[in-house]
Short mmCIF file of C-alpha atoms in Angstrom, two decimals:
data_model
loop_
_atom_site.label_atom_id
_atom_site.label_comp_id
_atom_site.label_asym_id
_atom_site.label_seq_id
_atom_site.Cartn_x
_atom_site.Cartn_y
_atom_site.Cartn_z
CA UNK O 1 -8.72 428.45 92.53
CA UNK O 2 -8.30 424.02 92.45
CA UNK O 3 -10.69 424.77 96.10
CA UNK O 4 -12.41 421.31 94.37
CA UNK O 5 -9.21 419.82 92.71
CA UNK O 6 -10.13 421.70 89.33
CA UNK O 7 -6.56 421.89 88.65
CA UNK O 8 -4.96 419.36 91.07
CA UNK O 9 -2.69 417.55 88.59
CA UNK O 10 -1.02 420.78 87.50
CA UNK O 11 -0.77 422.05 91.71
CA UNK O 12 0.33 419.00 92.96
CA UNK O 13 3.44 418.87 89.83
CA UNK O 14 4.24 422.45 90.87
CA UNK O 15 4.33 421.45 94.73
CA UNK O 16 6.86 418.19 93.94
CA UNK O 17 8.93 420.15 91.42
CA UNK O 18 9.58 423.04 93.89
CA UNK O 19 9.59 419.85 96.94
CA UNK O 20 12.26 417.02 95.21
CA UNK O 21 14.35 420.66 95.08
CA UNK O 22 14.67 421.59 98.03
CA UNK O 23 14.99 418.06 99.12
CA UNK O 24 18.46 418.39 96.79
CA UNK O 25 19.51 421.42 97.70
CA UNK O 26 19.12 420.43 101.50
CA UNK O 27 20.37 417.09 101.77
CA UNK O 28 22.55 417.53 98.43
CA UNK O 29 21.54 413.32 98.36
CA UNK O 30 21.60 411.80 94.37
CA UNK O 31 17.92 412.50 92.66
CA UNK O 32 17.31 408.88 92.53
CA UNK O 33 16.66 408.29 95.86
CA UNK O 34 13.81 411.68 95.95
CA UNK O 35 10.59 410.07 95.75
CA UNK O 36 12.08 407.13 98.03
CA UNK O 37 13.06 410.20 100.76
CA UNK O 38 10.66 412.05 100.06
CA UNK O 39 7.63 408.82 100.76
CA UNK O 40 6.64 408.10 96.98
CA UNK O 41 7.46 404.49 98.45
CA UNK O 42 5.58 401.52 98.97
CA UNK O 43 3.71 402.02 102.14
CA UNK O 44 4.09 399.24 104.89
CA UNK O 45 0.04 396.56 104.39
CA UNK O 46 -1.58 397.21 107.91
CA UNK O 47 -0.78 401.68 107.51
CA UNK O 48 -2.55 401.32 103.49
CA UNK O 49 -5.39 398.68 104.68
CA UNK O 50 -6.05 400.84 108.01
CA UNK O 51 -6.40 403.55 105.48
CA UNK O 52 -7.96 402.15 103.52
CA UNK O 53 -10.68 400.74 105.89
CA UNK O 54 -10.72 403.82 107.98
CA UNK O 55 -12.07 406.40 104.47
CA UNK O 56 -14.58 403.62 103.92
CA UNK O 57 -15.69 404.00 107.05
CA UNK O 58 -15.93 407.79 106.11
CA UNK O 59 -17.23 407.55 103.69
CA UNK O 60 -20.44 405.91 105.12
CA UNK O 61 -21.26 408.87 106.63
CA UNK O 62 -23.05 410.07 104.03
CA UNK O 63 -25.74 407.67 103.57
CA UNK O 64 -26.31 408.10 106.74
CA UNK O 65 -25.90 411.60 106.75
CA UNK O 66 -28.96 411.41 104.53
CA UNK O 67 -30.67 408.47 106.20
CA UNK O 68 -30.94 410.89 109.48
CA UNK O 69 -31.25 414.07 107.85
CA UNK O 70 -33.96 412.31 105.48
CA UNK O 71 -32.15 414.93 102.80
CA UNK O 72 -30.86 413.44 99.80
CA UNK O 73 -27.59 414.40 98.93
CA UNK O 74 -26.44 414.39 95.19
CA UNK O 75 -23.50 413.17 94.01
CA UNK O 76 -21.61 415.79 91.33
CA UNK O 77 -21.64 414.18 87.50
CA UNK O 78 -17.59 415.52 87.15
CA UNK O 79 -16.79 413.28 90.13
CA UNK O 80 -14.27 411.56 89.04
CA UNK O 81 -12.18 413.96 87.63
CA UNK O 82 -12.57 415.98 90.61
CA UNK O 83 -11.00 413.01 92.81
CA UNK O 84 -8.56 412.45 90.50
CA UNK O 85 -6.95 416.48 90.92
CA UNK O 86 -8.37 416.48 94.81
CA UNK O 87 -6.17 413.02 95.08
CA UNK O 88 -3.47 414.56 92.98
CA UNK O 89 -3.61 418.38 95.27
CA UNK O 90 -4.79 417.63 98.83
CA UNK O 91 -3.37 413.37 98.57
CA UNK O 92 -0.24 413.61 97.02
CA UNK O 93 0.83 417.47 97.27
CA UNK O 94 -0.09 417.79 100.31
CA UNK O 95 1.55 414.23 101.71
CA UNK O 96 5.02 415.23 100.57
CA UNK O 97 5.36 418.62 101.42
CA UNK O 98 4.30 418.48 105.05
CA UNK O 99 4.95 414.10 105.77
CA UNK O 100 7.67 413.64 103.20
CA UNK O 101 9.49 416.72 104.09
CA UNK O 102 8.37 418.99 107.06
CA UNK O 103 8.02 415.68 109.03
CA UNK O 104 10.27 413.95 108.51
CA UNK O 105 13.01 416.12 108.85
CA UNK O 106 11.77 417.36 111.62
CA UNK O 107 11.44 413.64 113.10
CA UNK O 108 14.82 412.66 113.23
CA UNK O 109 15.96 414.02 116.15
CA UNK O 110 12.82 414.68 117.80
CA UNK O 111 9.41 412.92 119.55
CA UNK O 112 6.82 412.14 118.05
CA UNK O 113 4.56 414.32 119.41
CA UNK O 114 7.28 416.98 119.15
CA UNK O 115 8.23 416.60 115.79
CA UNK O 116 3.89 416.71 114.45
CA UNK O 117 3.21 419.98 116.66
CA UNK O 118 6.15 422.05 115.45
CA UNK O 119 5.47 420.40 111.57
CA UNK O 120 1.08 421.95 112.25
CA UNK O 121 2.16 425.36 112.51
CA UNK O 122 2.84 426.17 108.41
CA UNK O 123 0.10 422.90 107.82
CA UNK O 124 -2.42 425.06 109.58
CA UNK O 125 -0.74 427.99 108.23
CA UNK O 126 -2.06 426.90 104.35
CA UNK O 127 -5.13 426.32 105.13
CA UNK O 128 -5.29 429.72 107.61
CA UNK O 129 -6.27 430.75 102.69
CA UNK O 130 -9.47 429.16 103.29
CA UNK O 131 -10.59 432.72 105.54
CA UNK O 132 -10.69 434.37 101.90
CA UNK O 133 -12.83 431.56 100.14
CA UNK O 134 -15.30 429.52 102.80
CA UNK O 135 -18.49 431.08 105.04
CA UNK O 136 -15.38 432.18 108.35
CA UNK O 137 -17.21 428.97 110.92
CA UNK O 138 -16.84 426.98 108.23
CA UNK O 139 -13.68 427.87 107.36
CA UNK O 140 -12.76 427.37 111.39
CA UNK O 141 -13.47 424.38 111.12
CA UNK O 142 -11.78 423.19 108.63
CA UNK O 143 -9.22 424.76 110.54
CA UNK O 144 -10.11 422.89 113.76
CA UNK O 145 -9.51 419.77 111.04
CA UNK O 146 -5.86 420.81 109.81
CA UNK O 147 -4.75 420.38 113.56
CA UNK O 148 -6.63 417.44 114.77
CA UNK O 149 -5.39 415.76 111.43
CA UNK O 150 -1.79 417.96 112.78
CA UNK O 151 -1.67 414.38 114.20
CA UNK O 152 -3.32 410.95 112.58
CA UNK O 153 -1.62 411.58 109.11
CA UNK O 154 1.72 412.37 111.08
CA UNK O 155 1.03 408.35 112.75
CA UNK O 156 0.03 407.44 109.64
CA UNK O 157 3.25 407.85 108.06
CA UNK O 158 5.42 406.88 110.83
CA UNK O 159 3.38 402.96 110.78
CA UNK O 160 3.38 403.18 106.62
CA UNK O 161 7.42 402.83 106.92
CA UNK O 162 7.83 406.22 105.64
CA UNK O 163 5.38 405.85 102.49
CA UNK O 164 3.12 409.46 102.05
CA UNK O 165 0.14 406.83 100.49
CA UNK O 166 -1.72 406.09 103.10
CA UNK O 167 -1.69 409.63 104.79
CA UNK O 168 -2.76 410.58 101.33
CA UNK O 169 -5.28 408.72 100.68
CA UNK O 170 -6.64 409.49 104.04
CA UNK O 171 -6.25 413.55 103.35
CA UNK O 172 -7.69 413.27 99.90
CA UNK O 173 -10.97 411.42 101.63
CA UNK O 174 -11.67 413.83 103.77
CA UNK O 175 -10.64 416.92 102.54
CA UNK O 176 -12.30 415.94 98.50
CA UNK O 177 -14.97 413.81 99.45
CA UNK O 178 -17.44 416.70 100.65
CA UNK O 179 -16.38 419.18 97.54
CA UNK O 180 -17.75 415.78 95.38
CA UNK O 181 -21.72 415.95 96.77
CA UNK O 182 -24.19 418.67 96.57
CA UNK O 183 -26.60 418.53 98.98
CA UNK O 184 -30.82 419.46 98.23
CA UNK O 185 -30.70 421.87 101.63
CA UNK O 186 -29.13 424.27 103.73
CA UNK O 187 -25.61 422.76 102.33
CA UNK O 188 -23.39 424.45 106.45
CA UNK O 189 -24.76 421.60 108.69
CA UNK O 190 -24.05 418.98 106.21
CA UNK O 191 -20.81 420.67 106.04
CA UNK O 192 -19.62 420.79 109.30
CA UNK O 193 -21.30 416.75 110.74
CA UNK O 194 -18.50 415.89 107.91
CA UNK O 195 -16.11 417.91 109.26
CA UNK O 196 -17.30 416.95 112.68
CA UNK O 197 -16.50 413.41 112.16
CA UNK O 198 -13.55 414.19 109.87
CA UNK O 199 -11.15 415.92 113.12
CA UNK O 200 -12.53 412.74 115.00
CA UNK O 201 -12.37 409.70 113.07
CA UNK O 202 -8.43 410.14 112.10
CA UNK O 203 -7.26 409.45 115.82
CA UNK O 204 -8.70 405.74 114.95
CA UNK O 205 -4.95 405.15 113.49
CA UNK O 206 -3.61 405.52 116.96
CA UNK O 207 -4.87 401.65 117.09
CA UNK O 208 -2.87 399.89 114.48
CA UNK O 209 -0.68 398.16 116.01
CA UNK O 210 3.21 397.79 114.64
CA UNK O 211 6.39 399.68 115.14
CA UNK O 212 6.04 403.17 114.27
CA UNK O 213 8.93 405.41 113.21
CA UNK O 214 9.87 406.05 110.06
CA UNK O 215 13.55 405.51 108.47
CA UNK O 216 16.02 408.01 110.11
CA UNK O 217 16.91 408.22 113.71
CA UNK O 218 13.62 408.86 114.66
CA UNK O 219 13.49 409.05 118.47
CA UNK O 220 10.55 406.73 119.68
#
């Protein structure tokens, strides 16, 4: 029921606990190394800066849409708490699970394109739940966004040196910003336009220069 991040902190705590436990069982690594191993570590500056710039550019979509569509958009009054929940739930929890754990393990002995392709399967499967909470067309578009995001978020994780923080910022903006806005009219055009932008704009991370390989024996 945490569709807007209402229980985001609780969801994040549960996902982190289970992911840490799984990593511990799989690798037998010391507990003190788990946060860094799962990506809860300092990011390379270029990746963090890129995520912040792209996130800010994405947020500029809303005033632009409002001006073009001549439709006022109102930010929910409870947006600060929801934004915190969304960052915890969509940002930290999902990026730790899907990039810090799943993608990192797959990347060890696979090329860049092969690893996120495999990682996309459970990532997309998790988003199938959207069909139970959203209009079919919106859920289908959201699923397409999830497929498209898999590769930019993996690239961002590699650029960050195996840190989830840039991806967490971008992921939270894409999944959460639309949930904090209330249009005056029909919400469907806004939602569909946002998802189109969200599916395409993150690919700009491939323009960020720098060596992109996480820790481990990853192939180039």
